[in-house]
Amino acid sequence: MIEFMHSINFTQIFNWILIGLFIINFLLVLSIIFLERRTAMATWAWILVLFFIPIVGFIIYLLFGRTIYKQQIFKHEEFLPIIKKDVETQLEDLKDNSLSFGNPTINRHDQLARLLLNNNDSFITTHNDITLFTDGHNKFTQLKRDIMNAKHHIHVQYYIFKMDELGQSIYELLVEKQRQGVHVRILYDDLGSRTLYYQNFKELTKLGGQVERFFPSWFPIINTRMNHRNHRKIVVIDGIIGYVGGFNVGDEYLGTHKKFGYWRDNHLRITGETVRALQYRFTTDWNSHHKHRKLILDKNYCPEIQHAEHTRNITPIQIGTSGPDEPWEQIKYGYLKMITSAKQSVYIQTPYFIPDQSFLDAIKLVAMSGVEVNIMIPNKPDHPLVYWGTYYNVGELLDTNANIYIYEKGFLHAKTLVIDGEVSSIGTANFDNRSFALNFEINAFVYDKQLAEETLEAYEEDIKHSTKLTKEIYNERSFIIKCKEAIARLISPVL
């Protein structure tokens, strides 16, 4: 009798648990549909996850599904009124056709400039000198040289920072500069740099250097903000030198990883007025997570830029940023405007190509309108499902006569868009939903023929190490690959 009663109680408890899970799932579905800012595809994807795998789906949603739109992540900074004033002035001048940069490229693409001003407060800067790095050895050699020459401060922000041979060598330089009295601040993403701990920076912090994590996890392994990461890579030195692009800090970015081999990326070193925009972005990200000593910018952090004679005549740059806390997908809009404005050519390099349908339609539109479209992806996946989603999407574009290249030399990590051989976007944002809507990203939009030509020269060299994907090759893919593509396509809105 007692055993029977225990059996009834257990059955009742189990039933109540199932009912509770159903109610939670149902409430989550309602919140996704009515309260959260998502595309219809992403909404349906999460509904399927929650209904078909209720317990596991609930955990997945907690880790990956929650949005942070409208959360006050970034505090009000004292330099925001300065930015607003610059943006308003430039918008008025563009409206009156009185804003002249002496640069015909930006004059031809004034709508892109206006979009970034309106949508992203991306004020236009000029008198910039740019160096393009396509190889990790060259980039980090120059970065180390600039660190050694620093006089006042060094601000370092990376998604991935590893204490391997490369990371240790950079860290030792930073420790030495801190010892010399240079102010060193390091901000890294807690998930991207999950092998890092505060004790790794013990020597630096003892000397007065400062280190902070972005969206840190308070539980082992589990991070409740796993889906929203700071993917930006920024270095600012003395307020006069800035770095932005695709390279993280780790030995694999020097091409030493056995699986990926040579690492192909794009990164910019900038001197000139644009460094102020990079400084603003670093400061905003830093102050959002540093609770004790807020970084206050003064003339030492934002010095007046002296225009060197060797600086490129007029090189307008806008620094675009985006994140899940914003109502608009700013960098995606910048990409779309560039693509739809192209008259002659579009060149894209990306490790991940899983955009939404509007983006794919834009590319199809320009390709079928006679614009030469070139897209290059790697042949080595670092995230298998993402790769097969990428492969499916580029395969779909073959019917539009787009040129699709599979990079074979190593791993292609560059996030680059060049149109008409004169406007370039280089930065951290991939061509996928994660970069457009979920991660915090940063890109430089550059109106400069010389940089575009240098980038396209590197692209043409990459084509020599690539296989061109044709419809015949794509149609011969195996049944297993087709199945992988189908699965990746189904869940692509949440990848």
Tab-separated table of C-alpha atoms in Angstrom:
chain	number	residue	atom	x	y	z
A	1	MET	CA	0.000	0.000	0.000
A	2	ILE	CA	2.789	2.397	0.934
A	3	GLU	CA	4.655	1.504	-2.246
A	4	PHE	CA	1.441	2.207	-4.219
A	5	MET	CA	1.044	5.641	-2.576
A	6	HIS	CA	4.680	6.473	-3.307
A	7	SER	CA	4.086	5.448	-6.916
A	8	ILE	CA	1.064	7.763	-7.157
A	9	ASN	CA	3.014	10.671	-5.628
A	10	PHE	CA	5.914	10.167	-8.004
A	11	THR	CA	3.552	10.013	-10.974
A	12	GLN	CA	1.791	13.181	-9.882
A	13	ILE	CA	5.074	15.021	-9.342
A	14	PHE	CA	6.327	13.917	-12.751
A	15	ASN	CA	3.100	15.085	-14.392
A	16	TRP	CA	3.283	18.444	-12.637
A	17	ILE	CA	6.870	18.847	-13.847
A	18	LEU	CA	5.793	18.142	-17.426
A	19	ILE	CA	2.907	20.602	-17.135
A	20	GLY	CA	5.272	23.207	-15.670
A	21	LEU	CA	7.731	22.743	-18.539
A	22	PHE	CA	4.914	23.047	-21.061
A	23	ILE	CA	3.727	26.289	-19.452
A	24	ILE	CA	7.275	27.700	-19.397
A	25	ASN	CA	7.757	26.768	-23.045
A	26	PHE	CA	4.430	28.315	-23.944
A	27	LEU	CA	5.273	31.567	-22.116
A	28	LEU	CA	8.677	31.670	-23.786
A	29	VAL	CA	7.056	31.249	-27.183
A	30	LEU	CA	4.665	34.106	-26.433
A	31	SER	CA	7.521	36.353	-25.311
A	32	ILE	CA	9.540	35.528	-28.441
A	33	ILE	CA	6.574	36.311	-30.684
A	34	PHE	CA	5.264	39.463	-29.013
A	35	LEU	CA	8.036	40.985	-26.902
A	36	GLU	CA	11.368	40.326	-28.602
A	37	ARG	CA	12.823	41.970	-31.693
A	38	ARG	CA	13.482	39.058	-34.044
A	39	THR	CA	13.020	38.178	-37.684
A	40	ALA	CA	10.214	35.807	-38.575
A	41	MET	CA	12.768	33.124	-39.491
A	42	ALA	CA	14.535	33.398	-36.130
A	43	THR	CA	11.196	33.360	-34.305
A	44	TRP	CA	10.102	30.155	-36.015
A	45	ALA	CA	13.495	28.556	-35.408
A	46	TRP	CA	13.244	29.160	-31.650
A	47	ILE	CA	9.626	27.972	-31.560
A	48	LEU	CA	10.694	24.696	-33.166
A	49	VAL	CA	13.574	24.302	-30.700
A	50	LEU	CA	11.340	24.930	-27.669
A	51	PHE	CA	8.519	22.635	-28.770
A	52	PHE	CA	10.511	19.697	-30.109
A	53	ILE	CA	13.154	19.550	-27.353
A	54	PRO	CA	11.415	21.250	-24.411
A	55	ILE	CA	13.926	20.645	-21.603
A	56	VAL	CA	17.115	20.951	-23.638
A	57	GLY	CA	15.520	23.722	-25.693
A	58	PHE	CA	14.791	25.723	-22.553
A	59	ILE	CA	18.463	25.503	-21.491
A	60	ILE	CA	19.623	26.409	-25.010
A	61	TYR	CA	17.316	29.415	-24.975
A	62	LEU	CA	18.691	30.639	-21.629
A	63	LEU	CA	22.235	30.417	-22.978
A	64	PHE	CA	21.752	31.552	-26.562
A	65	GLY	CA	18.278	32.920	-27.109
A	66	ARG	CA	17.704	35.879	-24.811
A	67	THR	CA	17.883	39.312	-26.390
A	68	ILE	CA	19.407	42.359	-24.720
A	69	TYR	CA	17.735	44.994	-26.863
A	70	LYS	CA	17.042	48.235	-24.938
A	71	GLN	CA	19.295	47.231	-22.043
A	72	GLN	CA	21.439	50.123	-20.846
A	73	ILE	CA	24.807	48.453	-21.289
A	74	PHE	CA	26.809	51.517	-22.224
A	75	LYS	CA	26.822	54.505	-19.951
A	76	HIS	CA	26.440	58.108	-21.061
A	77	GLU	CA	29.885	59.488	-21.851
A	78	GLU	CA	30.963	63.111	-21.676
A	79	PHE	CA	32.165	63.044	-25.283
A	80	LEU	CA	28.755	62.027	-26.698
A	81	PRO	CA	27.622	65.671	-27.127
A	82	ILE	CA	30.801	66.290	-29.144
A	83	ILE	CA	29.966	63.374	-31.431
A	84	LYS	CA	26.349	64.512	-31.783
A	85	LYS	CA	27.449	68.021	-32.697
A	86	ASP	CA	29.899	66.742	-35.341
A	87	VAL	CA	27.229	64.442	-36.799
A	88	GLU	CA	24.552	67.157	-36.921
A	89	THR	CA	26.949	69.619	-38.559
A	90	GLN	CA	28.038	67.124	-41.196
A	91	LEU	CA	24.451	66.091	-41.935
A	92	GLU	CA	23.435	69.720	-42.427
A	93	ASP	CA	26.410	70.335	-44.695
A	94	LEU	CA	25.603	67.220	-46.741
A	95	LYS	CA	21.996	68.344	-47.039
A	96	ASP	CA	23.072	71.770	-48.283
A	97	ASN	CA	25.757	70.271	-50.565
A	98	SER	CA	28.276	72.442	-48.743
A	99	LEU	CA	30.334	69.617	-47.276
A	100	SER	CA	33.296	69.190	-49.573
A	101	PHE	CA	36.221	66.943	-48.718
A	102	GLY	CA	38.145	67.506	-51.901
A	103	ASN	CA	37.669	63.787	-52.425
A	104	PRO	CA	35.544	62.687	-55.397
A	105	THR	CA	35.059	59.172	-53.969
A	106	ILE	CA	33.047	60.243	-50.941
A	107	ASN	CA	31.173	62.764	-53.069
A	108	ARG	CA	30.010	59.885	-55.283
A	109	HIS	CA	29.009	57.855	-52.228
A	110	ASP	CA	27.509	60.609	-50.111
A	111	GLN	CA	24.386	58.488	-49.498
A	112	LEU	CA	26.497	55.849	-47.738
A	113	ALA	CA	28.129	58.592	-45.664
A	114	ARG	CA	24.719	60.021	-44.784
A	115	LEU	CA	23.394	56.564	-43.838
A	116	LEU	CA	26.241	55.968	-41.399
A	117	LEU	CA	25.838	59.455	-39.946
A	118	ASN	CA	22.089	59.041	-39.472
A	119	ASN	CA	22.076	55.450	-38.386
A	120	ASN	CA	25.269	55.109	-36.379
A	121	ASP	CA	26.578	58.577	-35.432
A	122	SER	CA	29.628	57.652	-37.518
A	123	PHE	CA	31.171	61.069	-38.003
A	124	ILE	CA	33.401	61.528	-41.037
A	125	THR	CA	37.101	62.012	-40.476
A	126	THR	CA	39.791	62.997	-42.949
A	127	HIS	CA	43.577	63.334	-43.088
A	128	ASN	CA	44.187	59.693	-42.290
A	129	ASP	CA	47.113	57.491	-43.191
A	130	ILE	CA	46.334	53.783	-43.605
A	131	THR	CA	48.407	50.623	-43.732
A	132	LEU	CA	46.756	47.356	-44.776
A	133	PHE	CA	48.054	44.122	-43.225
A	134	THR	CA	47.126	40.782	-44.764
A	135	ASP	CA	49.670	38.678	-42.868
A	136	GLY	CA	49.797	38.179	-39.109
A	137	HIS	CA	53.587	38.344	-38.855
A	138	ASN	CA	53.677	41.799	-40.430
A	139	LYS	CA	50.757	43.084	-38.377
A	140	PHE	CA	52.091	41.979	-35.008
A	141	THR	CA	55.652	43.059	-35.803
A	142	GLN	CA	54.384	46.590	-36.427
A	143	LEU	CA	52.063	46.465	-33.401
A	144	LYS	CA	54.957	45.490	-31.132
A	145	ARG	CA	57.035	48.312	-32.567
A	146	ASP	CA	54.263	50.812	-31.868
A	147	ILE	CA	53.818	49.465	-28.328
A	148	MET	CA	57.526	49.888	-27.628
A	149	ASN	CA	57.341	53.520	-28.798
A	150	ALA	CA	54.275	54.384	-26.688
A	151	LYS	CA	54.634	57.443	-24.452
A	152	HIS	CA	51.335	57.928	-22.581
A	153	HIS	CA	48.831	55.063	-22.923
A	154	ILE	CA	48.082	51.759	-24.643
A	155	HIS	CA	44.499	50.535	-24.976
A	156	VAL	CA	44.067	46.919	-26.087
A	157	GLN	CA	40.741	45.247	-26.873
A	158	TYR	CA	40.436	41.784	-28.418
A	159	TYR	CA	37.784	39.110	-28.692
A	160	ILE	CA	40.477	36.435	-28.321
A	161	PHE	CA	43.676	36.986	-26.376
A	162	LYS	CA	45.731	33.871	-25.679
A	163	MET	CA	48.752	33.620	-23.416
A	164	ASP	CA	50.650	31.496	-25.921
A	165	GLU	CA	53.944	32.503	-27.495
A	166	LEU	CA	52.518	35.502	-29.370
A	167	GLY	CA	50.257	36.627	-26.538
A	168	GLN	CA	53.020	36.282	-23.970
A	169	SER	CA	55.413	38.356	-26.068
A	170	ILE	CA	52.851	41.174	-26.374
A	171	TYR	CA	51.987	40.937	-22.676
A	172	GLU	CA	55.651	41.236	-21.669
A	173	LEU	CA	55.954	44.405	-23.768
A	174	LEU	CA	52.848	45.833	-22.093
A	175	VAL	CA	54.259	45.032	-18.649
A	176	GLU	CA	57.489	46.810	-19.526
A	177	LYS	CA	55.635	49.887	-20.798
A	178	GLN	CA	53.535	49.976	-17.609
A	179	ARG	CA	56.761	49.794	-15.631
A	180	GLN	CA	57.938	52.847	-17.595
A	181	GLY	CA	54.811	54.771	-16.576
A	182	VAL	CA	52.692	54.233	-19.678
A	183	HIS	CA	49.025	53.598	-18.805
A	184	VAL	CA	48.020	50.113	-20.039
A	185	ARG	CA	44.416	48.936	-20.225
A	186	ILE	CA	43.341	45.545	-21.572
A	187	LEU	CA	39.722	44.607	-22.323
A	188	TYR	CA	38.973	41.091	-23.542
A	189	ASP	CA	35.818	39.090	-24.170
A	190	ASP	CA	35.282	36.540	-21.433
A	191	LEU	CA	33.980	33.823	-23.744
A	192	GLY	CA	36.328	34.408	-26.673
A	193	SER	CA	39.291	34.474	-24.268
A	194	ARG	CA	37.961	31.712	-22.028
A	195	THR	CA	41.461	30.389	-21.283
A	196	LEU	CA	42.401	33.719	-19.662
A	197	TYR	CA	42.109	34.515	-15.971
A	198	TYR	CA	42.863	37.618	-13.952
A	199	GLN	CA	45.907	35.936	-12.451
A	200	ASN	CA	47.423	35.830	-15.954
A	201	PHE	CA	47.789	39.606	-15.650
A	202	LYS	CA	49.081	39.646	-12.065
A	203	GLU	CA	52.397	41.294	-12.906
A	204	LEU	CA	50.731	44.010	-14.991
A	205	THR	CA	48.059	44.854	-12.415
A	206	LYS	CA	50.648	44.996	-9.595
A	207	LEU	CA	52.372	47.748	-11.555
A	208	GLY	CA	49.097	49.665	-11.950
A	209	GLY	CA	47.895	48.301	-15.277
A	210	GLN	CA	44.181	47.626	-15.608
A	211	VAL	CA	42.406	44.573	-17.027
A	212	GLU	CA	38.696	43.951	-17.534
A	213	ARG	CA	36.481	41.215	-18.993
A	214	PHE	CA	33.454	41.870	-21.203
A	215	PHE	CA	30.268	40.059	-20.088
A	216	PRO	CA	32.088	37.860	-17.576
A	217	SER	CA	30.654	34.530	-16.480
A	218	TRP	CA	29.998	34.080	-12.785
A	219	PHE	CA	29.531	30.317	-13.164
A	220	PRO	CA	32.111	27.738	-14.321
A	221	ILE	CA	31.772	26.946	-18.033
A	222	ILE	CA	28.249	28.466	-18.289
A	223	ASN	CA	27.871	32.065	-19.438
A	224	THR	CA	24.304	33.388	-19.417
A	225	ARG	CA	25.228	35.968	-22.078
A	226	MET	CA	26.938	33.453	-24.309
A	227	ASN	CA	25.057	34.634	-27.372
A	228	HIS	CA	26.139	38.282	-27.173
A	229	ARG	CA	29.880	38.740	-27.333
A	230	ASN	CA	32.234	41.645	-27.904
A	231	HIS	CA	33.841	40.646	-31.187
A	232	ARG	CA	35.708	43.950	-31.650
A	233	LYS	CA	39.475	44.208	-32.092
A	234	ILE	CA	40.805	47.676	-31.249
A	235	VAL	CA	44.203	49.007	-30.238
A	236	VAL	CA	44.825	52.687	-29.560
A	237	ILE	CA	48.306	53.986	-28.734
A	238	ASP	CA	48.827	57.524	-27.435
A	239	GLY	CA	45.645	58.623	-29.194
A	240	ILE	CA	47.548	58.874	-32.479
A	241	ILE	CA	47.803	55.253	-33.703
A	242	GLY	CA	44.857	52.900	-34.064
A	243	TYR	CA	44.354	49.315	-35.170
A	244	VAL	CA	41.112	47.657	-36.301
A	245	GLY	CA	40.443	44.479	-38.267
A	246	GLY	CA	40.190	40.714	-38.080
A	247	PHE	CA	43.330	39.483	-36.315
A	248	ASN	CA	43.018	38.315	-32.697
A	249	VAL	CA	46.008	37.523	-30.479
A	250	GLY	CA	47.093	33.899	-30.695
A	251	ASP	CA	49.676	31.750	-32.407
A	252	GLU	CA	47.140	30.469	-34.945
A	253	TYR	CA	46.914	34.002	-36.368
A	254	LEU	CA	50.540	33.596	-37.344
A	255	GLY	CA	49.648	30.470	-39.306
A	256	THR	CA	51.034	27.920	-36.825
A	257	HIS	CA	47.808	25.946	-36.299
A	258	LYS	CA	48.103	22.464	-37.820
A	259	LYS	CA	44.427	22.270	-38.783
A	260	PHE	CA	44.088	25.701	-40.419
A	261	GLY	CA	47.614	26.359	-41.662
A	262	TYR	CA	48.221	29.805	-43.115
A	263	TRP	CA	45.911	32.441	-41.637
A	264	ARG	CA	44.634	34.998	-44.155
A	265	ASP	CA	43.120	38.127	-42.668
A	266	ASN	CA	42.799	41.888	-43.166
A	267	HIS	CA	43.734	44.487	-40.551
A	268	LEU	CA	44.231	48.250	-40.687
A	269	ARG	CA	46.741	50.480	-38.954
A	270	ILE	CA	45.451	54.061	-38.976
A	271	THR	CA	47.024	57.347	-37.990
A	272	GLY	CA	45.027	60.549	-38.195
A	273	GLU	CA	41.643	61.867	-37.133
A	274	THR	CA	39.915	58.459	-37.171
A	275	VAL	CA	41.907	57.345	-34.130
A	276	ARG	CA	39.608	59.583	-32.065
A	277	ALA	CA	36.610	57.445	-33.125
A	278	LEU	CA	38.458	54.256	-32.128
A	279	GLN	CA	39.348	55.852	-28.790
A	280	TYR	CA	35.705	56.737	-28.167
A	281	ARG	CA	34.608	53.187	-28.882
A	282	PHE	CA	37.222	51.628	-26.612
A	283	THR	CA	36.372	54.066	-23.827
A	284	THR	CA	32.638	53.330	-24.061
A	285	ASP	CA	33.243	49.571	-23.967
A	286	TRP	CA	35.749	49.928	-21.118
A	287	ASN	CA	33.573	52.127	-18.932
A	288	SER	CA	30.596	49.796	-19.400
A	289	HIS	CA	32.431	47.085	-17.450
A	290	HIS	CA	35.014	48.818	-15.296
A	291	LYS	CA	33.332	49.550	-11.994
A	292	HIS	CA	36.093	51.289	-10.063
A	293	ARG	CA	38.098	53.741	-12.167
A	294	LYS	CA	36.200	55.260	-15.075
A	295	LEU	CA	38.326	56.308	-18.030
A	296	ILE	CA	37.961	60.066	-18.545
A	297	LEU	CA	39.336	61.330	-21.843
A	298	ASP	CA	41.479	64.461	-21.865
A	299	LYS	CA	43.893	65.984	-24.352
A	300	ASN	CA	46.421	63.217	-23.619
A	301	TYR	CA	43.950	60.598	-24.824
A	302	CYS	CA	42.567	62.664	-27.701
A	303	PRO	CA	45.489	64.886	-28.771
A	304	GLU	CA	45.206	67.335	-31.602
A	305	ILE	CA	46.329	65.524	-34.728
A	306	GLN	CA	49.146	67.100	-36.649
A	307	HIS	CA	48.668	66.443	-40.355
A	308	ALA	CA	51.911	65.054	-41.708
A	309	GLU	CA	52.964	65.907	-45.225
A	310	HIS	CA	53.032	62.240	-46.198
A	311	THR	CA	49.422	61.688	-45.118
A	312	ARG	CA	47.208	60.630	-47.999
A	313	ASN	CA	45.672	63.747	-49.539
A	314	ILE	CA	42.144	63.332	-48.192
A	315	THR	CA	41.133	59.911	-46.886
A	316	PRO	CA	37.618	60.021	-45.418
A	317	ILE	CA	36.834	57.230	-42.954
A	318	GLN	CA	33.765	56.414	-40.901
A	319	ILE	CA	33.976	53.971	-38.008
A	320	GLY	CA	30.777	51.946	-37.904
A	321	THR	CA	29.776	49.920	-34.871
A	322	SER	CA	26.829	47.675	-34.094
A	323	GLY	CA	25.499	45.576	-31.262
A	324	PRO	CA	22.440	43.728	-29.951
A	325	ASP	CA	21.570	46.651	-27.667
A	326	GLU	CA	20.747	48.830	-30.678
A	327	PRO	CA	17.455	48.987	-32.639
A	328	TRP	CA	19.236	48.969	-36.031
A	329	GLU	CA	21.726	46.575	-37.597
A	330	GLN	CA	24.100	49.383	-38.513
A	331	ILE	CA	26.987	47.527	-40.144
A	332	LYS	CA	24.581	45.321	-42.082
A	333	TYR	CA	22.891	48.446	-43.447
A	334	GLY	CA	26.281	49.836	-44.404
A	335	TYR	CA	27.087	46.617	-46.265
A	336	LEU	CA	23.718	46.650	-48.013
A	337	LYS	CA	24.094	50.255	-49.094
A	338	MET	CA	27.526	49.558	-50.521
A	339	ILE	CA	26.315	46.515	-52.441
A	340	THR	CA	23.214	48.165	-53.887
A	341	SER	CA	25.246	51.266	-54.825
A	342	ALA	CA	27.806	49.280	-56.805
A	343	LYS	CA	27.946	50.038	-60.507
A	344	GLN	CA	30.851	47.841	-61.607
A	345	SER	CA	32.020	45.316	-59.019
A	346	VAL	CA	31.494	43.823	-55.573
A	347	TYR	CA	34.250	41.887	-53.812
A	348	ILE	CA	33.487	40.014	-50.573
A	349	GLN	CA	35.737	37.939	-48.341
A	350	THR	CA	34.272	36.260	-45.284
A	351	PRO	CA	34.698	33.036	-43.308
A	352	TYR	CA	30.945	32.900	-42.650
A	353	PHE	CA	28.271	33.780	-45.192
A	354	ILE	CA	24.839	33.258	-43.626
A	355	PRO	CA	22.975	36.535	-44.134
A	356	ASP	CA	19.209	36.909	-44.098
A	357	GLN	CA	17.053	36.798	-47.216
A	358	SER	CA	17.119	40.573	-47.729
A	359	PHE	CA	20.902	40.479	-47.973
A	360	LEU	CA	20.904	37.523	-50.365
A	361	ASP	CA	18.294	39.249	-52.516
A	362	ALA	CA	20.424	42.404	-52.672
A	363	ILE	CA	23.393	40.414	-53.957
A	364	LYS	CA	21.217	38.571	-56.475
A	365	LEU	CA	19.793	41.892	-57.646
A	366	VAL	CA	23.144	43.526	-58.377
A	367	ALA	CA	24.613	40.335	-59.864
A	368	MET	CA	21.714	39.933	-62.297
A	369	SER	CA	21.931	43.644	-63.114
A	370	GLY	CA	25.364	43.159	-64.634
A	371	VAL	CA	27.554	44.051	-61.651
A	372	GLU	CA	30.511	41.692	-61.241
A	373	VAL	CA	30.049	39.915	-57.906
A	374	ASN	CA	32.924	37.988	-56.315
A	375	ILE	CA	32.636	36.095	-53.031
A	376	MET	CA	35.472	34.183	-51.376
A	377	ILE	CA	35.057	31.749	-48.474
A	378	PRO	CA	37.484	29.299	-46.823
A	379	ASN	CA	37.631	25.593	-47.545
A	380	LYS	CA	38.322	24.738	-43.892
A	381	PRO	CA	35.426	25.073	-41.453
A	382	ASP	CA	36.151	26.126	-37.870
A	383	HIS	CA	32.415	25.822	-37.126
A	384	PRO	CA	31.000	22.923	-39.235
A	385	LEU	CA	27.305	23.868	-39.245
A	386	VAL	CA	28.138	27.489	-40.015
A	387	TYR	CA	30.366	26.343	-42.856
A	388	TRP	CA	27.678	24.202	-44.463
A	389	GLY	CA	25.218	27.060	-44.164
A	390	THR	CA	27.794	29.223	-45.911
A	391	TYR	CA	28.309	26.633	-48.630
A	392	TYR	CA	24.579	26.401	-49.263
A	393	ASN	CA	24.206	30.177	-49.607
A	394	VAL	CA	27.069	30.649	-52.049
A	395	GLY	CA	25.760	27.694	-54.041
A	396	GLU	CA	22.421	29.457	-54.346
A	397	LEU	CA	24.186	32.486	-55.860
A	398	LEU	CA	25.753	30.472	-58.678
A	399	ASP	CA	22.590	30.883	-60.758
A	400	THR	CA	23.134	34.671	-60.721
A	401	ASN	CA	26.565	34.321	-62.398
A	402	ALA	CA	28.335	35.424	-59.213
A	403	ASN	CA	31.943	34.264	-58.993
A	404	ILE	CA	32.449	32.028	-55.957
A	405	TYR	CA	35.976	31.191	-54.806
A	406	ILE	CA	37.014	28.604	-52.211
A	407	TYR	CA	40.297	29.656	-50.576
A	408	GLU	CA	42.639	26.652	-50.375
A	409	LYS	CA	45.931	27.991	-48.988
A	410	GLY	CA	44.810	28.054	-45.348
A	411	PHE	CA	42.004	29.633	-43.365
A	412	LEU	CA	40.353	32.787	-44.718
A	413	HIS	CA	39.255	34.996	-41.819
A	414	ALA	CA	39.074	38.413	-43.540
A	415	LYS	CA	35.820	40.358	-43.280
A	416	THR	CA	36.029	42.633	-46.290
A	417	LEU	CA	33.764	44.348	-48.799
A	418	VAL	CA	35.037	46.487	-51.682
A	419	ILE	CA	32.830	48.099	-54.335
A	420	ASP	CA	33.789	49.683	-57.651
A	421	GLY	CA	37.455	49.689	-56.680
A	422	GLU	CA	37.078	52.765	-54.463
A	423	VAL	CA	35.095	52.135	-51.248
A	424	SER	CA	36.146	49.505	-48.701
A	425	SER	CA	34.794	48.144	-45.442
A	426	ILE	CA	37.277	46.235	-43.298
A	427	GLY	CA	36.677	45.185	-39.719
A	428	THR	CA	35.280	42.490	-37.464
A	429	ALA	CA	31.763	41.920	-38.841
A	430	ASN	CA	31.166	38.703	-40.766
A	431	PHE	CA	28.346	38.383	-43.281
A	432	ASP	CA	25.984	36.511	-40.975
A	433	ASN	CA	23.208	37.049	-38.476
A	434	ARG	CA	25.558	36.718	-35.518
A	435	SER	CA	27.648	39.691	-36.599
A	436	PHE	CA	24.664	41.696	-37.820
A	437	ALA	CA	22.409	41.279	-34.777
A	438	LEU	CA	24.043	39.394	-31.898
A	439	ASN	CA	27.677	40.450	-31.482
A	440	PHE	CA	29.266	43.818	-30.777
A	441	GLU	CA	31.234	44.655	-33.939
A	442	ILE	CA	33.304	47.445	-35.484
A	443	ASN	CA	34.205	48.239	-39.122
A	444	ALA	CA	36.087	50.987	-40.901
A	445	PHE	CA	34.292	52.334	-43.995
A	446	VAL	CA	37.011	53.910	-46.116
A	447	TYR	CA	36.530	56.142	-49.170
A	448	ASP	CA	39.957	55.703	-50.713
A	449	LYS	CA	40.955	54.276	-54.094
A	450	GLN	CA	44.474	53.438	-52.944
A	451	LEU	CA	43.287	51.216	-50.089
A	452	ALA	CA	40.690	49.609	-52.381
A	453	GLU	CA	43.373	48.855	-54.961
A	454	GLU	CA	45.706	47.355	-52.326
A	455	THR	CA	42.854	45.219	-50.977
A	456	LEU	CA	41.892	44.014	-54.459
A	457	GLU	CA	45.509	43.207	-55.298
A	458	ALA	CA	45.580	40.933	-52.258
A	459	TYR	CA	42.226	39.480	-53.358
A	460	GLU	CA	43.580	38.694	-56.826
A	461	GLU	CA	46.563	36.985	-55.216
A	462	ASP	CA	44.158	34.945	-53.086
A	463	ILE	CA	42.312	33.834	-56.227
A	464	LYS	CA	45.546	32.135	-57.324
A	465	HIS	CA	45.253	29.959	-54.223
A	466	SER	CA	41.548	29.282	-54.640
A	467	THR	CA	39.239	26.930	-56.485
A	468	LYS	CA	36.386	28.475	-58.405
A	469	LEU	CA	33.078	26.881	-57.464
A	470	THR	CA	30.956	26.141	-60.512
A	471	LYS	CA	27.409	24.877	-60.825
A	472	GLU	CA	28.746	21.557	-62.116
A	473	ILE	CA	31.002	21.102	-59.075
A	474	TYR	CA	28.282	22.190	-56.674
A	475	ASN	CA	25.669	19.879	-58.184
A	476	GLU	CA	28.021	16.904	-57.741
A	477	ARG	CA	28.194	17.286	-53.952
A	478	SER	CA	27.366	14.141	-51.995
A	479	PHE	CA	24.095	13.258	-50.310
A	480	ILE	CA	25.781	13.707	-46.911
A	481	ILE	CA	26.762	17.276	-47.773
A	482	LYS	CA	23.223	18.000	-48.936
A	483	CYS	CA	21.928	16.744	-45.578
A	484	LYS	CA	24.414	18.934	-43.709
A	485	GLU	CA	23.324	21.935	-45.783
A	486	ALA	CA	19.654	21.201	-45.073
A	487	ILE	CA	20.226	21.077	-41.314
A	488	ALA	CA	22.379	24.219	-41.374
A	489	ARG	CA	19.788	26.047	-43.452
A	490	LEU	CA	17.008	25.096	-41.039
A	491	ILE	CA	18.786	26.485	-37.977
A	492	SER	CA	20.733	29.273	-39.731
A	493	PRO	CA	18.654	32.058	-38.091
A	494	VAL	CA	20.029	31.040	-34.687
A	495	LEU	CA	23.615	30.156	-35.674
